[in-house]
mmCIF file of C-alpha atoms in Angstrom:
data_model
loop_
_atom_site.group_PDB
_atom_site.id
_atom_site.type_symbol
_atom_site.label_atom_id
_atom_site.label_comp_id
_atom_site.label_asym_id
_atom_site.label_seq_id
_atom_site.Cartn_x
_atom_site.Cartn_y
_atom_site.Cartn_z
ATOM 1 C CA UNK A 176 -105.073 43.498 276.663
ATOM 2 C CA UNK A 177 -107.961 41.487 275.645
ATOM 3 C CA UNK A 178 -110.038 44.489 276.031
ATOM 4 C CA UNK A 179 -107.969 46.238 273.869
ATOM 5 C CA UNK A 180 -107.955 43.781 271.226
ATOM 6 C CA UNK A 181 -111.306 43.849 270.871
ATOM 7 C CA UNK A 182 -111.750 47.135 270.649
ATOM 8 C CA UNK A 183 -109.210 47.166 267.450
ATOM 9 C CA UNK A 184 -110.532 44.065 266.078
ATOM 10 C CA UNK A 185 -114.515 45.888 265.916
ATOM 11 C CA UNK A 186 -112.821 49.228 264.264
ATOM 12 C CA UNK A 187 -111.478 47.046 261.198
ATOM 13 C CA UNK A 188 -114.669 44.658 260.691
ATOM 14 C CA UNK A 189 -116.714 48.325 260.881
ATOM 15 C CA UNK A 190 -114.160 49.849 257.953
ATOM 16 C CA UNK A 191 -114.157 46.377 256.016
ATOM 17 C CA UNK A 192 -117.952 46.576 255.956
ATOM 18 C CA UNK A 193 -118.054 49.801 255.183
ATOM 19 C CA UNK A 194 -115.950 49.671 252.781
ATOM 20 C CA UNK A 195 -118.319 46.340 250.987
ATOM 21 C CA UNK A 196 -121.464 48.607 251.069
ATOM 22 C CA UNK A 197 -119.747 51.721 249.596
ATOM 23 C CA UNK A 198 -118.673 49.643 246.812
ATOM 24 C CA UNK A 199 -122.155 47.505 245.653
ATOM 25 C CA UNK A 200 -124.520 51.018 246.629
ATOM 26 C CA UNK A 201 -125.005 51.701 243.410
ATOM 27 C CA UNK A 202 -126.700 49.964 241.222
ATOM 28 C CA UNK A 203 -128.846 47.798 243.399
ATOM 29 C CA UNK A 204 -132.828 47.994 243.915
ATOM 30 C CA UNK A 205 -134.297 47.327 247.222
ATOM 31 C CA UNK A 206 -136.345 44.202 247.889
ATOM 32 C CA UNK A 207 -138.962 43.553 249.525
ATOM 33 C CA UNK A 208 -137.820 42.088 252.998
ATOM 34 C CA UNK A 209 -139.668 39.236 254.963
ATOM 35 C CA UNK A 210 -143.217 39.934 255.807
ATOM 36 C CA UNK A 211 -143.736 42.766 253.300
ATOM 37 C CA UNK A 212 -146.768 42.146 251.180
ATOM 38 C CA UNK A 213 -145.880 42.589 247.183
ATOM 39 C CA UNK A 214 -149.075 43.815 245.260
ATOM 40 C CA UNK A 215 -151.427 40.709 243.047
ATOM 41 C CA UNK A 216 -149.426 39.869 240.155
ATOM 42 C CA UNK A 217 -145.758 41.364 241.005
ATOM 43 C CA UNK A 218 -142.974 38.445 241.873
ATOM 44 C CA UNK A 219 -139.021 38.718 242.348
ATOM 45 C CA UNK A 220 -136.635 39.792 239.464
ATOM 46 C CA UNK A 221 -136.173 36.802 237.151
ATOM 47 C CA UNK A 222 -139.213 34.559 238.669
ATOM 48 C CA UNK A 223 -142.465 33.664 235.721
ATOM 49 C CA UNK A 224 -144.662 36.582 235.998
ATOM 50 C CA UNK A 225 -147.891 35.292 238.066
ATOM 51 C CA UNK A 226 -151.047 36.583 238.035
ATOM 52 C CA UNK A 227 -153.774 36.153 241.137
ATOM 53 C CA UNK A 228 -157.239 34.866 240.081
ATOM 54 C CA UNK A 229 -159.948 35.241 242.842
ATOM 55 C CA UNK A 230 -162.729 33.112 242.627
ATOM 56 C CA UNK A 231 -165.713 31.013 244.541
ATOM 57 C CA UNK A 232 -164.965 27.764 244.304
ATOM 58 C CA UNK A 233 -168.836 26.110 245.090
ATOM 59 C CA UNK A 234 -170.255 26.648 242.090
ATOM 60 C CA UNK A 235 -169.681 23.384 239.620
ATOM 61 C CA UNK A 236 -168.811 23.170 236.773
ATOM 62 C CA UNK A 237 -167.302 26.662 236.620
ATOM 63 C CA UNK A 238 -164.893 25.916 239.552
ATOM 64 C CA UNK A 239 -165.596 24.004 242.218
ATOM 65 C CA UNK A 240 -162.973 21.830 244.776
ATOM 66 C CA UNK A 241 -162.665 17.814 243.541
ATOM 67 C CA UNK A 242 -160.829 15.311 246.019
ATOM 68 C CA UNK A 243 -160.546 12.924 243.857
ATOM 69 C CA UNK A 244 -156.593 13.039 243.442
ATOM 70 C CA UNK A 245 -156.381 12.418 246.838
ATOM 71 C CA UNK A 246 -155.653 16.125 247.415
ATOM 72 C CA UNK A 247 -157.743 19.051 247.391
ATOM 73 C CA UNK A 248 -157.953 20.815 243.747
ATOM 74 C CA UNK A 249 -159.837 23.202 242.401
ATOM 75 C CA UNK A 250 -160.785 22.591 238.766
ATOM 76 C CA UNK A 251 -163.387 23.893 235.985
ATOM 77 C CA UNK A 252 -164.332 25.429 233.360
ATOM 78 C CA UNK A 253 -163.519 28.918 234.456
ATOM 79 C CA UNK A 254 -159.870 27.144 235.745
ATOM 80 C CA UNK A 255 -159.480 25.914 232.519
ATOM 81 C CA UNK A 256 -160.159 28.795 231.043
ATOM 82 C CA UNK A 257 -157.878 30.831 232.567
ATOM 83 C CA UNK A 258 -155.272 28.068 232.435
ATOM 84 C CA UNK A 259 -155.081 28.361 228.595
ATOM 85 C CA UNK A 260 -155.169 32.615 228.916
ATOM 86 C CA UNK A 261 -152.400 32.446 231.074
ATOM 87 C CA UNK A 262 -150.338 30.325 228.825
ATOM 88 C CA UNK A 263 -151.182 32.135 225.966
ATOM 89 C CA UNK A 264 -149.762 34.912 227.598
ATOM 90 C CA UNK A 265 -146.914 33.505 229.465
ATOM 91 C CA UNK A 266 -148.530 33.960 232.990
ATOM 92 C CA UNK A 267 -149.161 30.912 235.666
ATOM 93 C CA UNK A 268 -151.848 31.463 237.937
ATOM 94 C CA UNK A 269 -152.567 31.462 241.884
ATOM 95 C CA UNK A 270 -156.103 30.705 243.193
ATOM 96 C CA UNK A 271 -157.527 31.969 245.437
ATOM 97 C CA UNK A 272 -160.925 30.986 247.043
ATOM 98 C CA UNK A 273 -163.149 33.139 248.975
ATOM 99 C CA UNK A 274 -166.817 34.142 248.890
ATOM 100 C CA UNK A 275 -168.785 35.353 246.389
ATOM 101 C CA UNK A 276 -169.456 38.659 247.809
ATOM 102 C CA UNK A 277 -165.976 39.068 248.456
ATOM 103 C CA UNK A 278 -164.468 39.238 244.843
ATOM 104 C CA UNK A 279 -165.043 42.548 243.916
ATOM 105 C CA UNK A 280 -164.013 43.949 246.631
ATOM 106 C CA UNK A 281 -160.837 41.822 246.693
ATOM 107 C CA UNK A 282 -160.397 43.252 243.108
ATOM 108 C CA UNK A 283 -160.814 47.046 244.368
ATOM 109 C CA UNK A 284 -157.878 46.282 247.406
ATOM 110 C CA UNK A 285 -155.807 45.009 244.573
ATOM 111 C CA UNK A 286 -155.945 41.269 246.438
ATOM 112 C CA UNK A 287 -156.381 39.932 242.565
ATOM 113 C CA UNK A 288 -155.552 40.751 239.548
ATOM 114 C CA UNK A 289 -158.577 39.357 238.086
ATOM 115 C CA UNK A 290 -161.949 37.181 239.100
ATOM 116 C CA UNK A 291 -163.530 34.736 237.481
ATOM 117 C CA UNK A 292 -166.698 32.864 239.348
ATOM 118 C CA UNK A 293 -169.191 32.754 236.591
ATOM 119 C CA UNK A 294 -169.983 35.997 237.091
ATOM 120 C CA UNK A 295 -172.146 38.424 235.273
ATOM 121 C CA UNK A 296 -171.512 41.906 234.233
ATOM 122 C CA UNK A 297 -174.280 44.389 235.742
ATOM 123 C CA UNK A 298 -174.277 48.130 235.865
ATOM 124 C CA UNK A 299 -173.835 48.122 239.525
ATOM 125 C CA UNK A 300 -170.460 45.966 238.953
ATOM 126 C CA UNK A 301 -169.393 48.043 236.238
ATOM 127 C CA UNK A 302 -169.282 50.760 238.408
ATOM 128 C CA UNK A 303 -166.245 48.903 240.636
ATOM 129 C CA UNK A 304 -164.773 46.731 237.787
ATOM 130 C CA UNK A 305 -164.276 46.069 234.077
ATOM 131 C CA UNK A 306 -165.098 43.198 232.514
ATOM 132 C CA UNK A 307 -163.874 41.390 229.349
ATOM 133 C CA UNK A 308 -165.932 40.124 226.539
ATOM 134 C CA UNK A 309 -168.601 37.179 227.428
ATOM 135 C CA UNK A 310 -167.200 34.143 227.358
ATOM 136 C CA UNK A 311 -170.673 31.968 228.054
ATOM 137 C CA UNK A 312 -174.076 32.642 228.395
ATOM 138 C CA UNK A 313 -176.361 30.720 230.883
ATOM 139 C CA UNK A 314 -179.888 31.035 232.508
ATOM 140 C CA UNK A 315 -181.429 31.281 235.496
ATOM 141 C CA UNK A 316 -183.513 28.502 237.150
ATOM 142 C CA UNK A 317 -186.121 27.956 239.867
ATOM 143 C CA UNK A 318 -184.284 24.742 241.846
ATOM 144 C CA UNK A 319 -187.424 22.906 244.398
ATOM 145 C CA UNK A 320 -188.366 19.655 245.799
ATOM 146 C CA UNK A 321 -190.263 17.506 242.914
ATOM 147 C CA UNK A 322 -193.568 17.587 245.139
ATOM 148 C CA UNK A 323 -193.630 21.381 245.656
ATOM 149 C CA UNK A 324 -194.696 22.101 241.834
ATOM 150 C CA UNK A 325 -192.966 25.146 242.372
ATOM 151 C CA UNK A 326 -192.136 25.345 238.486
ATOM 152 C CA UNK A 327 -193.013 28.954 237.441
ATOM 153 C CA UNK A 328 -191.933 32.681 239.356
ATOM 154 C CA UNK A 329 -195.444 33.225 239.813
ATOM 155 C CA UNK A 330 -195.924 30.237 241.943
ATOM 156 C CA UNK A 331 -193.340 31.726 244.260
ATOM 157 C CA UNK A 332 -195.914 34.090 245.704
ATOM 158 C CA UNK A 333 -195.989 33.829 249.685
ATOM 159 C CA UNK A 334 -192.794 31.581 249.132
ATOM 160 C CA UNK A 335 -189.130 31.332 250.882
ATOM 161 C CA UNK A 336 -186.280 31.284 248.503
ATOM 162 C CA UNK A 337 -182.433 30.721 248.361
ATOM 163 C CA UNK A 338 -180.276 33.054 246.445
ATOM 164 C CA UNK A 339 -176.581 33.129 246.859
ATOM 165 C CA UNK A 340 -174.931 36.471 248.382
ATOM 166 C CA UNK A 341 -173.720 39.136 245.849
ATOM 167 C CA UNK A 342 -175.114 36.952 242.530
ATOM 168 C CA UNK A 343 -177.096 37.930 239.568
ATOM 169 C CA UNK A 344 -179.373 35.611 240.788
ATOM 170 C CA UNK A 345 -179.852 37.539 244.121
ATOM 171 C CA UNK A 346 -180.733 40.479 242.468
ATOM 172 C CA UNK A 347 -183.005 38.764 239.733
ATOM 173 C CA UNK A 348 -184.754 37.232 243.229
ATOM 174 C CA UNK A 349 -184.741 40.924 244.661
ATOM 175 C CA UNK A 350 -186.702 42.272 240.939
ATOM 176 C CA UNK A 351 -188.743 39.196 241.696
ATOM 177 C CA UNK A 352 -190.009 39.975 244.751
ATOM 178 C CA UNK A 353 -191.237 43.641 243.587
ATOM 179 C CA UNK A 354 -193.515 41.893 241.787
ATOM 180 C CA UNK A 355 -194.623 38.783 243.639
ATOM 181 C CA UNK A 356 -196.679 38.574 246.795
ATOM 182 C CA UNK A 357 -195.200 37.630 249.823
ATOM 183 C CA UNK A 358 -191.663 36.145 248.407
ATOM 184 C CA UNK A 359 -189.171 36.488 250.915
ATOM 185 C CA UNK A 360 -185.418 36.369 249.802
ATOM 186 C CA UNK A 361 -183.019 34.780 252.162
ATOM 187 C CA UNK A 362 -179.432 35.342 250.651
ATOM 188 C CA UNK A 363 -176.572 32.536 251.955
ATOM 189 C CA UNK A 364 -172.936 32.198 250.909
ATOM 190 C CA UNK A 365 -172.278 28.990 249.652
ATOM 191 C CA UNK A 366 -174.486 27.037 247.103
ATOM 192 C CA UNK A 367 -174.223 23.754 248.804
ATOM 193 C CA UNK A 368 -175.558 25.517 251.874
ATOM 194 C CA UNK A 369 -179.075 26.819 249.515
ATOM 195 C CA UNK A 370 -179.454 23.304 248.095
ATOM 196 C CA UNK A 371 -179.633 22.081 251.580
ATOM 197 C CA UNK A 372 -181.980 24.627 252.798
ATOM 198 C CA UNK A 373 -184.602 23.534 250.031
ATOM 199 C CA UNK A 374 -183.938 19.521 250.197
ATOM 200 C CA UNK A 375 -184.865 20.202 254.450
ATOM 201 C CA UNK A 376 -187.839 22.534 253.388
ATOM 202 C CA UNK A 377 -186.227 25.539 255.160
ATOM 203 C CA UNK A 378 -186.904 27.363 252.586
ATOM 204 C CA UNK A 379 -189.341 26.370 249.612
ATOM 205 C CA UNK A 380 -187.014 26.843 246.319
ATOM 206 C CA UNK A 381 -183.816 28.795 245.026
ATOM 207 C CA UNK A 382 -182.705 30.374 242.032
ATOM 208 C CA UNK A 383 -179.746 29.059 240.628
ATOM 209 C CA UNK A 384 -177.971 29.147 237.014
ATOM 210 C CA UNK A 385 -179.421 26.156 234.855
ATOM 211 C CA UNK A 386 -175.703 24.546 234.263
ATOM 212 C CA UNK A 387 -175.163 24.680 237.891
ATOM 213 C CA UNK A 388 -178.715 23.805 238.506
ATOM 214 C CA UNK A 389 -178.270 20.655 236.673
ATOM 215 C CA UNK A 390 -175.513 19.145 238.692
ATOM 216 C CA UNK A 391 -176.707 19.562 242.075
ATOM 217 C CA UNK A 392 -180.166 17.927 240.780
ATOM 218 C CA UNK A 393 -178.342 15.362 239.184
ATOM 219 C CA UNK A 394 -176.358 14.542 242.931
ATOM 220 C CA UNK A 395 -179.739 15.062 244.507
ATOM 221 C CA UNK A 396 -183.246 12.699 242.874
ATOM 222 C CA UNK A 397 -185.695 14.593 245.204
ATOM 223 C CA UNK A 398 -184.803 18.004 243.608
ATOM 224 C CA UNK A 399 -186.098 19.595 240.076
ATOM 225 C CA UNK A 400 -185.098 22.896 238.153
ATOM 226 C CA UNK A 401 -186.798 24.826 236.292
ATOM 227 C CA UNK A 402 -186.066 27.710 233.457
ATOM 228 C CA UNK A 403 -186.966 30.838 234.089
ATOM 229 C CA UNK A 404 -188.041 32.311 230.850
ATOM 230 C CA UNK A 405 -186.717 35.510 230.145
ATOM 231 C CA UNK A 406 -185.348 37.355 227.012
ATOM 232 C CA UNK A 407 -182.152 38.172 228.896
ATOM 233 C CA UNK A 408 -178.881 36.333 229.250
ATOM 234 C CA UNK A 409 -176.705 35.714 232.359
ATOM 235 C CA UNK A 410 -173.160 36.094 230.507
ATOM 236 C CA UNK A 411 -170.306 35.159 232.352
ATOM 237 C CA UNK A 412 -167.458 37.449 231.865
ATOM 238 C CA UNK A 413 -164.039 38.312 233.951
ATOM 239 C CA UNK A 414 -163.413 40.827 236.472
ATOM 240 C CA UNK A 415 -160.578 42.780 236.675
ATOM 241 C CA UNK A 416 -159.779 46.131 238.959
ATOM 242 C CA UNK A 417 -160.705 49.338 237.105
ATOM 243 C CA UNK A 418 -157.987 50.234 234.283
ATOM 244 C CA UNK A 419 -156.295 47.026 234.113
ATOM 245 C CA UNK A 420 -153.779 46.420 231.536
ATOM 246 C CA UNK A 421 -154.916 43.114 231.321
ATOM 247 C CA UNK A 422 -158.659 43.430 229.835
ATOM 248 C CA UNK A 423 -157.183 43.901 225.959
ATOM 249 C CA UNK A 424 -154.971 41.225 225.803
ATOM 250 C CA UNK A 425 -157.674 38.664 227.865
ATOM 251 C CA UNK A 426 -159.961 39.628 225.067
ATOM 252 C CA UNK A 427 -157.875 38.672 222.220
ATOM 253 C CA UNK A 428 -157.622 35.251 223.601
ATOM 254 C CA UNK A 429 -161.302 34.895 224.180
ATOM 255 C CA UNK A 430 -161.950 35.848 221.159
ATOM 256 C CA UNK A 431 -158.940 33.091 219.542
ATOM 257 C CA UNK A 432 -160.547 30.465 221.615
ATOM 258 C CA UNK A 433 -163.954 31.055 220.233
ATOM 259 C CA UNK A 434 -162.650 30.545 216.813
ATOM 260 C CA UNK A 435 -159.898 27.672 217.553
ATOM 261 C CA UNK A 436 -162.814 25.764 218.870
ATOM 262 C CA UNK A 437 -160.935 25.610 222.516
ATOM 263 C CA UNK A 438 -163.950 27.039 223.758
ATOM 264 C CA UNK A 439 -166.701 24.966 222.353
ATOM 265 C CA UNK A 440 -164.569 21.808 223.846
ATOM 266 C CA UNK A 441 -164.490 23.195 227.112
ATOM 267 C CA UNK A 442 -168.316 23.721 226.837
ATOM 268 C CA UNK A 443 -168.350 20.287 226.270
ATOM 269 C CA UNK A 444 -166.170 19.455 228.820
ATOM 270 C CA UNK A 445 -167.899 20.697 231.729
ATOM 271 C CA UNK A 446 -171.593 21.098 230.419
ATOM 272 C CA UNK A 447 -172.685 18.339 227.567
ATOM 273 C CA UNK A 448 -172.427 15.218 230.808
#
């Protein structure tokens, strides 16, 4: 008997649910069930729309990770940049930190919907990415111990340097070295990691962009920097994946903040200290 009733019971919850399915069917969308990854910048019916920013996040002041708060943050002028795009636009942002070399192709995987690291546009990258307009220009530097006199690319002959991995400044060293005697190139990931290399004599200087130069000299007496002299600009611009819908409307407010003056205060900001 109990059996039985079990038996019944199981036919009428099976007709009862299909009956609730028949009736909602139409009309609904599928969602994306635990564990399924959604693509960079796509979030649940009625959430804010967010976009993914990839960046590097040792290279101060563009963005760089300050503990201050208490808690770990990662602030600068490129976050501050993109904070004001993105509520110009009604997006919020998610960071996410990873190596240099590891942007564009995070970009090309559609991991991000857009990258900005201070980076500059090149015809190599252009090949992978597009770029928007540039929103700063910046130079590059020799960075050495005050008592090298390592002050000029030509000194560099027979020399060790730093460059960081995947930067305009690695392949400025690389051009360098065509022409130089005897410079090696040793390419590392993370600035703090080349700064510490030259203050140990590992290696005898690095090339690093002048605002970033600036602050790790500043933090470090025993260091000087150097400008390289050259008639081109490093421009930093942002990455997106090829055919974004994003570039256009990123451009618009680059171009409003260079006319607002939002863009000169930021400049100040993070450079004039």
């Amino acid at each position: 008997m109990k059996k039985r009733s079990s038996i019944l019971s199981l036919a009428f919850s099976s007709l009862l649910a299909a009956a609730m399915i028949a009736g909602c069917g139409t009309g609904s969308q599928p969602q994306a069930g635990a564990g399924q990854e959604q693509p960079a910048g796509q979030g649940q019916a009625g959430e804010k729309k967010t976009l993914v920013m990839a960046t590097s996040a040792d290279y101060k002041p563009y963005e760089f990770h300050d503990l201050t708060s208490g808690k770990d943050e990662i602030v600068g002028f490129d976050i501050d940049i993109a904070n004001y795009i993105a509520k110009e636009l009604g997006y919020e942002i998610q960071i996410t930190d990873m190596n240099f070399d590891g942007l564009v192709p995070a970009l090309q995987a559609n991991r991000a919907d857009f990258v900005m690291a201070g980076m500059t546009p090149t015809p190599e990258r252009e090949k992978n990415v597009d770029f928007s307009a540039i929103y700063y220009d910046a130079k590059n530097t020799i960075v050495s111990r005050k008592e090298s006199n390592l002050t000029k690319p030509e000194q560099l002959a027979g020399k060790k340097i730093a460059v960081q991995l995947g930067s305009i400044q690695e392949e400025a060293a690389q051009e360098l070295a065509k022409t130089v005697q005897g410079l090696q190139v040793t390419s590392l990931n993370k600035l703090g990691e080349i700064v510490e290399e030259v203050k140990t004599g590992r290696v005898d200087a690095a090339i690093i962009e002048d605002t970033v130069a600036k602050g790790f000299v500043q933090s470090n007496p025993g260091l000087q920097f150097t400008t390289i002299e050259t008639n081109e600009t490093n421009g930093a611009a942002i990455a997106f994946p090829k055919g974004s819908p994003h570039v256009e409307k990123f451009n618009e407010v680059i171009k409003k903040m260079q006319e607002n003056g939002e863009m000169d205060k930021l400049i100040q900001k993070w450079f004039a200290q």
